[in-house]
């Protein structure tokens, strides 16, 4: 059965682009204690947000959205929650936290357990101020985070070879901010991003550990399915 969405009271984030840019600049300069697992990661969460279909343009303030968060323990799906709310801003590259941050945070806060690491469908260090939404959300939640997207934001790098586990660096100038990673033989690679308390190499290892028979890591795939299923239950989602 699909997980029904719950309406949530959104907590304040930055309210303007200027406030967000200042917050990102501060986070991008921060040096939190690095997180590096000593063995296999047992407890992984993921979150993703989908908006109502059939709307014109890249996204406007007030768009209905469904944010799903899942918690997996030793590869088993333990909990799924879906939070329903509205976008706080229009879509703008580099300012995704204005639009999606509050609703994603609301979903993750409703998980019953604190995971070791959180996978986020957003960039991290691959950002003009080195503080994309995956990093910003981790700082807000005080959780190590890893970004996973289908393409980089501003970083550049050639694709890796075609076998599972192959990787190639994504760079901004001389700085490695992530990797292209093949999670399955012969499929298009994912962009895997260093974010809050994680470096690019650690991010790759966690994503590969969390990936199974499909391209997306299992926790993110489960979260995407839950968000879309909850959207389909409601007239605004159609």
Tab-separated table of C-alpha atoms in Angstrom:
chain	number	residue	atom	x	y	z
A	1	UNK	CA	0.000	0.000	0.000
A	2	UNK	CA	1.273	3.503	-0.804
A	3	UNK	CA	2.265	5.586	2.192
A	4	UNK	CA	-0.262	8.425	2.649
A	5	UNK	CA	1.204	11.897	2.898
A	6	UNK	CA	0.854	14.026	6.006
A	7	UNK	CA	0.554	17.806	5.937
A	8	UNK	CA	3.460	19.418	7.740
A	9	UNK	CA	4.298	22.737	9.360
A	10	UNK	CA	7.448	23.922	7.608
A	11	UNK	CA	10.301	25.295	9.695
A	12	UNK	CA	11.911	28.556	8.532
A	13	UNK	CA	14.943	28.374	6.262
A	14	UNK	CA	16.325	31.348	4.376
A	15	UNK	CA	13.425	33.460	3.104
A	16	UNK	CA	15.191	35.325	0.298
A	17	UNK	CA	17.866	34.577	-2.256
A	18	UNK	CA	20.187	37.016	-0.494
A	19	UNK	CA	19.746	35.237	2.855
A	20	UNK	CA	20.334	31.857	1.253
A	21	UNK	CA	23.460	33.004	-0.575
A	22	UNK	CA	24.893	34.306	2.699
A	23	UNK	CA	24.072	31.011	4.463
A	24	UNK	CA	25.619	28.988	1.633
A	25	UNK	CA	28.787	31.058	1.702
A	26	UNK	CA	29.103	30.417	5.444
A	27	UNK	CA	28.474	26.664	5.083
A	28	UNK	CA	30.826	26.396	2.134
A	29	UNK	CA	33.671	27.731	4.286
A	30	UNK	CA	32.849	25.505	7.270
A	31	UNK	CA	35.136	22.628	8.260
A	32	UNK	CA	32.988	20.109	10.156
A	33	UNK	CA	34.511	16.914	11.543
A	34	UNK	CA	34.731	14.465	8.607
A	35	UNK	CA	32.603	11.328	8.714
A	36	UNK	CA	34.298	8.173	7.489
A	37	UNK	CA	32.694	4.816	8.290
A	38	UNK	CA	34.997	2.183	9.734
A	39	UNK	CA	33.113	-0.657	8.038
A	40	UNK	CA	29.951	-1.336	6.040
A	41	UNK	CA	27.259	1.265	6.649
A	42	UNK	CA	24.276	-0.436	8.278
A	43	UNK	CA	21.781	2.416	8.627
A	44	UNK	CA	21.070	4.606	5.588
A	45	UNK	CA	18.283	7.090	4.952
A	46	UNK	CA	17.331	8.913	1.766
A	47	UNK	CA	15.006	11.720	0.798
A	48	UNK	CA	13.562	13.072	-2.423
A	49	UNK	CA	10.814	15.483	-3.412
A	50	UNK	CA	8.395	15.389	-6.324
A	51	UNK	CA	5.977	18.101	-7.407
A	52	UNK	CA	2.539	18.025	-8.989
A	53	UNK	CA	2.569	17.083	-12.650
A	54	UNK	CA	1.172	19.085	-15.527
A	55	UNK	CA	2.499	22.474	-14.403
A	56	UNK	CA	4.184	24.847	-16.817
A	57	UNK	CA	7.744	26.065	-16.457
A	58	UNK	CA	10.603	24.960	-14.232
A	59	UNK	CA	8.654	25.527	-11.013
A	60	UNK	CA	6.822	28.316	-9.223
A	61	UNK	CA	6.181	29.270	-5.598
A	62	UNK	CA	3.215	27.386	-4.169
A	63	UNK	CA	3.637	24.265	-6.297
A	64	UNK	CA	2.282	21.261	-4.336
A	65	UNK	CA	5.045	18.866	-3.358
A	66	UNK	CA	5.482	15.448	-1.743
A	67	UNK	CA	8.753	14.760	0.098
A	68	UNK	CA	9.507	11.153	0.958
A	69	UNK	CA	12.122	9.944	3.412
A	70	UNK	CA	13.034	6.303	3.960
A	71	UNK	CA	15.204	4.521	6.478
A	72	UNK	CA	16.939	1.250	5.591
A	73	UNK	CA	18.771	-1.007	8.046
A	74	UNK	CA	21.186	-3.598	6.655
A	75	UNK	CA	19.520	-3.306	3.270
A	76	UNK	CA	15.953	-3.746	4.566
A	77	UNK	CA	13.374	-1.003	4.224
A	78	UNK	CA	12.246	-0.195	7.766
A	79	UNK	CA	10.266	3.060	7.539
A	80	UNK	CA	8.772	5.314	4.893
A	81	UNK	CA	7.273	8.747	5.575
A	82	UNK	CA	5.839	11.274	3.146
A	83	UNK	CA	5.365	14.948	3.973
A	84	UNK	CA	3.062	17.118	1.878
A	85	UNK	CA	3.477	20.870	1.501
A	86	UNK	CA	4.158	23.597	-1.038
A	87	UNK	CA	7.270	24.966	-2.675
A	88	UNK	CA	8.557	28.057	-0.925
A	89	UNK	CA	10.119	29.560	-4.063
A	90	UNK	CA	10.488	29.219	-7.801
A	91	UNK	CA	13.171	26.941	-9.168
A	92	UNK	CA	16.538	28.653	-9.623
A	93	UNK	CA	19.875	26.867	-10.162
A	94	UNK	CA	22.075	27.093	-7.089
A	95	UNK	CA	19.140	28.160	-4.894
A	96	UNK	CA	17.277	24.867	-4.629
A	97	UNK	CA	17.202	25.048	-0.821
A	98	UNK	CA	14.711	27.925	-1.026
A	99	UNK	CA	12.280	25.732	-2.930
A	100	UNK	CA	12.800	22.264	-1.433
A	101	UNK	CA	14.733	22.504	1.826
A	102	UNK	CA	11.907	22.953	4.345
A	103	UNK	CA	9.785	20.106	2.991
A	104	UNK	CA	12.675	17.644	2.762
A	105	UNK	CA	13.730	18.515	6.306
A	106	UNK	CA	10.175	17.956	7.546
A	107	UNK	CA	10.122	14.472	6.031
A	108	UNK	CA	13.506	13.389	7.413
A	109	UNK	CA	12.643	14.651	10.897
A	110	UNK	CA	9.720	12.216	10.965
A	111	UNK	CA	11.905	9.149	10.603
A	112	UNK	CA	11.922	7.129	13.851
A	113	UNK	CA	15.677	6.491	13.830
A	114	UNK	CA	18.790	8.560	13.239
A	115	UNK	CA	20.704	7.050	10.301
A	116	UNK	CA	24.452	6.971	9.879
A	117	UNK	CA	24.184	8.871	6.598
A	118	UNK	CA	21.507	10.518	4.448
A	119	UNK	CA	21.357	10.330	0.645
A	120	UNK	CA	19.802	13.419	-0.949
A	121	UNK	CA	18.670	14.011	-4.524
A	122	UNK	CA	20.700	17.226	-4.789
A	123	UNK	CA	24.285	18.428	-5.110
A	124	UNK	CA	26.707	19.160	-2.287
A	125	UNK	CA	30.146	20.679	-2.921
A	126	UNK	CA	29.301	20.911	-6.618
A	127	UNK	CA	27.922	24.420	-6.236
A	128	UNK	CA	29.090	28.006	-6.820
A	129	UNK	CA	29.476	28.480	-3.051
A	130	UNK	CA	30.281	24.794	-2.340
A	131	UNK	CA	27.012	24.385	-0.417
A	132	UNK	CA	24.275	22.754	-2.456
A	133	UNK	CA	21.058	21.487	-0.908
A	134	UNK	CA	22.491	18.097	0.121
A	135	UNK	CA	25.173	19.851	2.168
A	136	UNK	CA	22.791	22.484	3.558
A	137	UNK	CA	20.266	19.848	4.645
A	138	UNK	CA	22.970	17.839	6.396
A	139	UNK	CA	24.105	20.896	8.324
A	140	UNK	CA	20.522	21.639	9.365
A	141	UNK	CA	19.935	18.052	10.512
A	142	UNK	CA	23.457	17.486	11.893
A	143	UNK	CA	23.758	14.371	9.701
A	144	UNK	CA	26.440	13.276	7.247
A	145	UNK	CA	24.988	13.628	3.763
A	146	UNK	CA	25.773	12.541	0.211
A	147	UNK	CA	24.296	14.059	-2.924
A	148	UNK	CA	23.155	11.851	-5.816
A	149	UNK	CA	21.978	13.402	-9.087
A	150	UNK	CA	21.799	12.500	-12.763
A	151	UNK	CA	24.117	15.357	-13.772
A	152	UNK	CA	26.497	17.814	-12.125
A	153	UNK	CA	25.605	21.436	-11.467
A	154	UNK	CA	28.816	23.260	-12.410
A	155	UNK	CA	31.509	20.580	-11.978
A	156	UNK	CA	33.014	18.925	-15.049
A	157	UNK	CA	34.545	15.558	-15.802
A	158	UNK	CA	34.647	12.826	-18.430
A	159	UNK	CA	32.561	9.696	-17.983
A	160	UNK	CA	34.253	6.609	-16.523
A	161	UNK	CA	34.602	3.226	-18.192
A	162	UNK	CA	31.511	1.065	-18.508
A	163	UNK	CA	31.792	-1.474	-15.681
A	164	UNK	CA	30.073	-1.279	-12.300
A	165	UNK	CA	32.177	0.637	-9.793
A	166	UNK	CA	34.031	2.678	-12.392
A	167	UNK	CA	34.410	6.326	-11.441
A	168	UNK	CA	35.914	9.530	-12.749
A	169	UNK	CA	36.416	12.823	-10.971
A	170	UNK	CA	34.058	15.772	-11.151
A	171	UNK	CA	36.067	18.960	-10.652
A	172	UNK	CA	35.568	22.651	-10.165
A	173	UNK	CA	38.968	23.939	-11.219
A	174	UNK	CA	41.460	21.699	-9.439
A	175	UNK	CA	39.051	20.701	-6.654
A	176	UNK	CA	37.396	17.256	-6.737
A	177	UNK	CA	33.824	17.767	-5.532
A	178	UNK	CA	32.357	14.435	-6.624
A	179	UNK	CA	32.576	11.575	-9.085
A	180	UNK	CA	30.746	10.124	-12.004
A	181	UNK	CA	29.963	6.556	-10.839
A	182	UNK	CA	28.678	3.505	-12.686
A	183	UNK	CA	26.332	1.668	-10.367
A	184	UNK	CA	25.600	-1.008	-12.993
A	185	UNK	CA	27.495	-2.316	-15.989
A	186	UNK	CA	26.804	-0.290	-19.098
A	187	UNK	CA	24.253	2.143	-17.657
A	188	UNK	CA	24.603	5.922	-17.608
A	189	UNK	CA	26.677	6.980	-14.583
A	190	UNK	CA	25.323	8.970	-11.663
A	191	UNK	CA	26.885	12.139	-10.293
A	192	UNK	CA	27.821	11.427	-6.660
A	193	UNK	CA	28.602	14.467	-4.541
A	194	UNK	CA	30.591	15.170	-1.400
A	195	UNK	CA	28.291	17.020	0.999
A	196	UNK	CA	28.044	17.616	4.766
A	197	UNK	CA	30.914	15.863	6.583
A	198	UNK	CA	31.597	13.564	3.599
A	199	UNK	CA	34.367	13.625	1.037
A	200	UNK	CA	33.960	12.482	-2.540
A	201	UNK	CA	35.649	9.090	-2.051
A	202	UNK	CA	33.466	8.212	0.944
A	203	UNK	CA	30.379	9.273	-0.985
A	204	UNK	CA	31.222	6.862	-3.804
A	205	UNK	CA	31.747	3.900	-1.472
A	206	UNK	CA	28.439	4.459	0.324
A	207	UNK	CA	26.515	4.821	-2.936
A	208	UNK	CA	27.990	1.616	-4.338
A	209	UNK	CA	27.229	-0.247	-1.097
A	210	UNK	CA	23.649	1.002	-1.297
A	211	UNK	CA	23.084	0.124	-4.960
A	212	UNK	CA	21.599	-3.145	-6.149
A	213	UNK	CA	19.839	-4.271	-9.296
A	214	UNK	CA	18.907	-0.840	-10.630
A	215	UNK	CA	20.808	2.349	-11.425
A	216	UNK	CA	19.709	4.431	-8.421
A	217	UNK	CA	20.839	3.526	-4.881
A	218	UNK	CA	18.154	1.422	-3.190
A	219	UNK	CA	17.220	4.014	-0.522
A	220	UNK	CA	16.745	6.799	-3.080
A	221	UNK	CA	14.758	4.516	-5.367
A	222	UNK	CA	12.441	3.590	-2.479
A	223	UNK	CA	12.009	7.248	-1.556
A	224	UNK	CA	11.202	8.218	-5.149
A	225	UNK	CA	8.608	5.450	-5.423
A	226	UNK	CA	6.982	6.539	-2.155
A	227	UNK	CA	6.798	10.210	-3.148
A	228	UNK	CA	5.277	9.410	-6.528
A	229	UNK	CA	2.805	6.949	-5.034
A	230	UNK	CA	1.625	9.494	-2.462
A	231	UNK	CA	1.249	12.097	-5.199
A	232	UNK	CA	-0.884	9.716	-7.246
A	233	UNK	CA	-3.368	9.309	-4.377
A	234	UNK	CA	-4.390	12.969	-4.430
A	235	UNK	CA	-6.181	15.065	-7.067
A	236	UNK	CA	-3.439	17.713	-6.991
A	237	UNK	CA	-0.931	15.058	-7.970
A	238	UNK	CA	-2.741	14.181	-11.182
